[in-house]
Amino acid sequence: MLGLYLHVPFCSSICNYCNFNRGLFDAGLKARYVAALEREILQAGRGEAVDTVYFGGGTPSLLEPSEIGRLIHSCRQAFRVDAGAEITLETNPETSSVQRMDGFREAGVNRVSFGVQSFRNDELKRLGRLHSADRAVAAAGEARTAGFGNISLDLMMWLPGQSVSDWAESVDRLIETGPDHVSLYLLELYPNAPLKEDMARAGWSLAPDEDAAEMYLSGLAALDAAGYQQYEISNVCRDGHESRHNLKYWTDGEWLGLGCGAHSTRGGKRWKNVSGTGEYVDRVVNGRPAAEDVRSMSAHERLEDALFTGLRLTDGLDIETAGERYGIDVWARYGDDLQAFVEAGVLRRDGTRIRLTREGMLVANEVMQVFV
Ligand code: SF4
């Protein structure tokens, strides 16, 4: 089934490492944006079956529960949203309260994903985050009180000034908080990130690469011991709480991205909506398409994409099935290069299935280069 991604580009302040499509909250623009997004949803749908809706940002939880409710209602009007659909709201801890969480739940959201990033206040401050560690713990509790049975927390590792033991402290506190799903990301410093200047000014440095590897492996080991199961390079969960929406990205699925800057992949085509919030609103309100940059993908590109993303999963992927789908013998084409990784112990080949070992996940980019 199709997944829907709805982008909400507003934030209360801008974090110094952030490279997403977002801007400062403006109440007037937000109202116009929600109306435009409703219109785009209604125009995009043809009654297709949908089983995931994902509000990403930005900070989607800055919208009022009634606005989230209107957008979900539009999705239900334009698409055939499955009764058991996963409906996720990315949420920043400082925007949470029991009342708001109740409202989001009543609006139809059934999964919340909190951007926690760290459980140490010094690290949160360095990243320009607005919440404290205690606020993040309280927010997860508020979501539980409101009845959410599917809560995800994001943590970032390899932060400026972070040691392996600082990282372990955050992981321990995360486990104590008891989420159903966890995402662990490595901080990526893009070239002009203000955080780079902050680091130079304050003398914060990144731990050596070996420490980043240790953070990744020790974090996953602690989560294993606490009963979580890794299912993707950066994601673990309990009891079948995998992100059904994100699995579409990794299993050659199809999704429609709605809102400014959102990407879509469907029917062998890929496109992106115009990035600017104001321009997006103008286009939609004036009946012009929000999409630009529409391109058809060749069978070869689609296969490469399927291989590239499928390797992110701990189950890996079946190269025979993927090859049959796109008419290419995968091992005949890439086998020589892949064999070197099998011999190095970072890739496993079990019959027609290939998958990265956990150590292999540390060098995933090198292995994936084989396909691009
Ligand atoms: S809250 Fe998220 S989207 Fe907004 S500025 Fe910070 S990192 Fe970027």
CSV table of N, CA, C and O in Angstrom, one decimal, residues 129-177:
chain,number,residue,atom,x,y,z
A,129,ARG,N,19.2,22.9,21.3
A,129,ARG,CA,17.8,22.3,21.5
A,129,ARG,C,17.1,23.1,22.6
A,129,ARG,O,17.8,23.6,23.5
A,130,LEU,N,15.8,23.2,22.6
A,130,LEU,CA,15.0,24.0,23.5
A,130,LEU,C,14.6,23.2,24.8
A,130,LEU,O,14.2,23.8,25.8
A,131,HIS,N,14.7,21.9,24.7
A,131,HIS,CA,14.2,21.1,25.9
A,131,HIS,C,15.4,20.6,26.7
A,131,HIS,O,16.5,20.6,26.3
A,132,SER,N,15.1,20.1,27.9
A,132,SER,CA,16.1,19.5,28.8
A,132,SER,C,15.8,18.0,28.8
A,132,SER,O,14.8,17.5,28.2
A,133,ALA,N,16.8,17.3,29.4
A,133,ALA,CA,16.6,15.8,29.5
A,133,ALA,C,15.3,15.4,30.3
A,133,ALA,O,14.6,14.6,29.8
A,134,ASP,N,15.1,16.1,31.4
A,134,ASP,CA,13.9,15.8,32.2
A,134,ASP,C,12.6,16.1,31.4
A,134,ASP,O,11.6,15.3,31.5
A,135,ARG,N,12.6,17.1,30.6
A,135,ARG,CA,11.4,17.4,29.7
A,135,ARG,C,11.2,16.3,28.7
A,135,ARG,O,10.0,15.9,28.5
A,136,ALA,N,12.2,15.7,28.2
A,136,ALA,CA,12.1,14.6,27.2
A,136,ALA,C,11.5,13.4,27.9
A,136,ALA,O,10.5,12.8,27.4
A,137,VAL,N,11.9,13.1,29.2
A,137,VAL,CA,11.4,12.0,29.9
A,137,VAL,C,9.9,12.3,30.2
A,137,VAL,O,9.0,11.4,30.0
A,138,ALA,N,9.6,13.5,30.6
A,138,ALA,CA,8.2,13.9,31.0
A,138,ALA,C,7.3,13.8,29.7
A,138,ALA,O,6.2,13.3,29.8
A,139,ALA,N,7.9,14.2,28.6
A,139,ALA,CA,7.1,14.1,27.3
A,139,ALA,C,6.7,12.7,27.0
A,139,ALA,O,5.5,12.4,26.6
A,140,ALA,N,7.6,11.8,27.1
A,140,ALA,CA,7.3,10.4,26.8
A,140,ALA,C,6.2,9.9,27.8
A,140,ALA,O,5.3,9.2,27.4
A,141,GLY,N,6.3,10.3,29.1
A,141,GLY,CA,5.3,10.0,30.0
A,141,GLY,C,3.9,10.5,29.7
A,141,GLY,O,2.9,9.9,29.8
A,142,GLU,N,3.9,11.8,29.2
A,142,GLU,CA,2.7,12.4,28.8
A,142,GLU,C,2.0,11.7,27.6
A,142,GLU,O,0.8,11.5,27.6
A,143,ALA,N,2.9,11.2,26.7
A,143,ALA,CA,2.3,10.4,25.6
A,143,ALA,C,1.7,9.1,26.1
A,143,ALA,O,0.6,8.7,25.6
A,144,ARG,N,2.4,8.5,27.0
A,144,ARG,CA,1.8,7.2,27.6
A,144,ARG,C,0.5,7.5,28.3
A,144,ARG,O,-0.5,6.8,28.1
A,145,THR,N,0.5,8.6,29.1
A,145,THR,CA,-0.7,8.9,29.8
A,145,THR,C,-1.9,9.2,28.8
A,145,THR,O,-3.0,8.8,29.1
A,146,ALA,N,-1.6,9.7,27.7
A,146,ALA,CA,-2.6,10.0,26.7
A,146,ALA,C,-3.0,8.7,25.9
A,146,ALA,O,-3.9,8.8,25.1
A,147,GLY,N,-2.3,7.6,26.2
A,147,GLY,CA,-2.7,6.3,25.7
A,147,GLY,C,-1.9,5.9,24.5
A,147,GLY,O,-2.3,4.9,23.8
A,148,PHE,N,-0.8,6.5,24.2
A,148,PHE,CA,0.0,6.1,23.0
A,148,PHE,C,0.7,4.8,23.4
A,148,PHE,O,1.4,4.7,24.3
A,149,GLY,N,0.5,3.8,22.5
A,149,GLY,CA,1.2,2.5,22.7
A,149,GLY,C,2.4,2.3,21.8
A,149,GLY,O,2.9,1.2,21.7
A,150,ASN,N,2.7,3.4,21.1
A,150,ASN,CA,3.8,3.3,20.1
A,150,ASN,C,4.6,4.6,20.1
A,150,ASN,O,4.2,5.6,19.5
A,151,ILE,N,5.7,4.6,20.9
A,151,ILE,CA,6.5,5.8,21.1
A,151,ILE,C,7.9,5.5,20.7
A,151,ILE,O,8.5,4.5,21.0
A,152,SER,N,8.4,6.4,19.9
A,152,SER,CA,9.8,6.3,19.4
A,152,SER,C,10.6,7.5,19.9
A,152,SER,O,10.1,8.6,20.1
A,153,LEU,N,11.9,7.2,20.2
A,153,LEU,CA,12.8,8.3,20.7
A,153,LEU,C,14.0,8.3,19.7
A,153,LEU,O,14.5,7.2,19.4
A,154,ASP,N,14.4,9.5,19.3
A,154,ASP,CA,15.6,9.6,18.5
A,154,ASP,C,16.8,10.1,19.4
A,154,ASP,O,16.6,11.0,20.2
A,155,LEU,N,17.9,9.5,19.2
A,155,LEU,CA,19.2,9.9,19.9
A,155,LEU,C,20.2,10.2,18.8
A,155,LEU,O,20.3,9.5,17.8
A,156,MET,N,21.1,11.2,19.0
A,156,MET,CA,22.2,11.4,18.1
A,156,MET,C,23.5,11.1,18.8
A,156,MET,O,23.7,11.4,20.0
A,157,MET,N,24.4,10.4,18.1
A,157,MET,CA,25.7,10.1,18.7
A,157,MET,C,26.8,10.8,18.0
A,157,MET,O,26.6,11.4,16.9
A,158,TRP,N,28.0,10.8,18.6
A,158,TRP,CA,29.2,11.5,18.1
A,158,TRP,C,28.9,13.0,18.1
A,158,TRP,O,29.2,13.7,17.1
A,159,LEU,N,28.4,13.5,19.2
A,159,LEU,CA,28.2,14.9,19.4
A,159,LEU,C,29.4,15.7,19.8
A,159,LEU,O,30.3,15.0,20.4
A,160,PRO,N,29.5,17.0,19.6
A,160,PRO,CA,30.7,17.7,20.0
A,160,PRO,C,31.0,17.5,21.5
A,160,PRO,O,30.0,17.7,22.3
A,161,GLY,N,32.2,17.2,21.8
A,161,GLY,CA,32.5,17.1,23.3
A,161,GLY,C,32.0,15.8,23.9
A,161,GLY,O,32.1,15.6,25.1
A,162,GLN,N,31.3,14.9,23.2
A,162,GLN,CA,30.7,13.7,23.8
A,162,GLN,C,31.8,12.6,23.8
A,162,GLN,O,32.4,12.3,22.8
A,163,SER,N,31.9,12.0,25.0
A,163,SER,CA,32.8,10.8,25.2
A,163,SER,C,31.9,9.6,25.1
A,163,SER,O,30.7,9.6,25.2
A,164,VAL,N,32.6,8.4,25.0
A,164,VAL,CA,31.9,7.1,25.0
A,164,VAL,C,31.0,7.0,26.2
A,164,VAL,O,29.9,6.5,26.2
A,165,SER,N,31.5,7.4,27.4
A,165,SER,CA,30.7,7.2,28.6
A,165,SER,C,29.6,8.2,28.7
A,165,SER,O,28.5,7.9,29.2
A,166,ASP,N,29.7,9.4,28.1
A,166,ASP,CA,28.6,10.3,28.1
A,166,ASP,C,27.5,9.7,27.2
A,166,ASP,O,26.3,9.8,27.6
A,167,TRP,N,27.9,9.1,26.1
A,167,TRP,CA,26.9,8.5,25.2
A,167,TRP,C,26.2,7.3,26.0
A,167,TRP,O,25.0,7.2,25.9
A,168,ALA,N,27.0,6.5,26.7
A,168,ALA,CA,26.4,5.4,27.4
A,168,ALA,C,25.3,5.9,28.4
A,168,ALA,O,24.3,5.3,28.6
A,169,GLU,N,25.6,7.1,29.0
A,169,GLU,CA,24.6,7.7,30.0
A,169,GLU,C,23.3,8.0,29.3
A,169,GLU,O,22.2,7.7,29.8
A,170,SER,N,23.4,8.5,28.1
A,170,SER,CA,22.1,8.8,27.3
A,170,SER,C,21.4,7.6,27.0
A,170,SER,O,20.2,7.5,27.1
A,171,VAL,N,22.2,6.6,26.6
A,171,VAL,CA,21.5,5.3,26.2
A,171,VAL,C,20.8,4.7,27.4
A,171,VAL,O,19.7,4.2,27.3
A,172,ASP,N,21.5,4.7,28.5
A,172,ASP,CA,20.9,4.1,29.7
A,172,ASP,C,19.6,4.8,30.1
A,172,ASP,O,18.6,4.2,30.4
A,173,ARG,N,19.6,6.2,30.0
A,173,ARG,CA,18.4,6.9,30.4
A,173,ARG,C,17.3,6.7,29.4
A,173,ARG,O,16.1,6.6,29.7
A,174,LEU,N,17.7,6.5,28.1
A,174,LEU,CA,16.7,6.2,27.1
A,174,LEU,C,16.0,4.9,27.4
A,174,LEU,O,14.8,4.8,27.3
A,175,ILE,N,16.8,3.9,27.8
A,175,ILE,CA,16.2,2.6,28.0
A,175,ILE,C,15.3,2.7,29.3
A,175,ILE,O,14.2,2.1,29.2
A,176,GLU,N,15.7,3.4,30.3
A,176,GLU,CA,14.8,3.6,31.5
A,176,GLU,C,13.5,4.3,31.1
A,176,GLU,O,12.5,4.0,31.7
A,177,THR,N,13.5,5.1,30.1
A,177,THR,CA,12.3,5.8,29.6
A,177,THR,C,11.3,4.9,29.0
A,177,THR,O,10.2,5.2,28.9
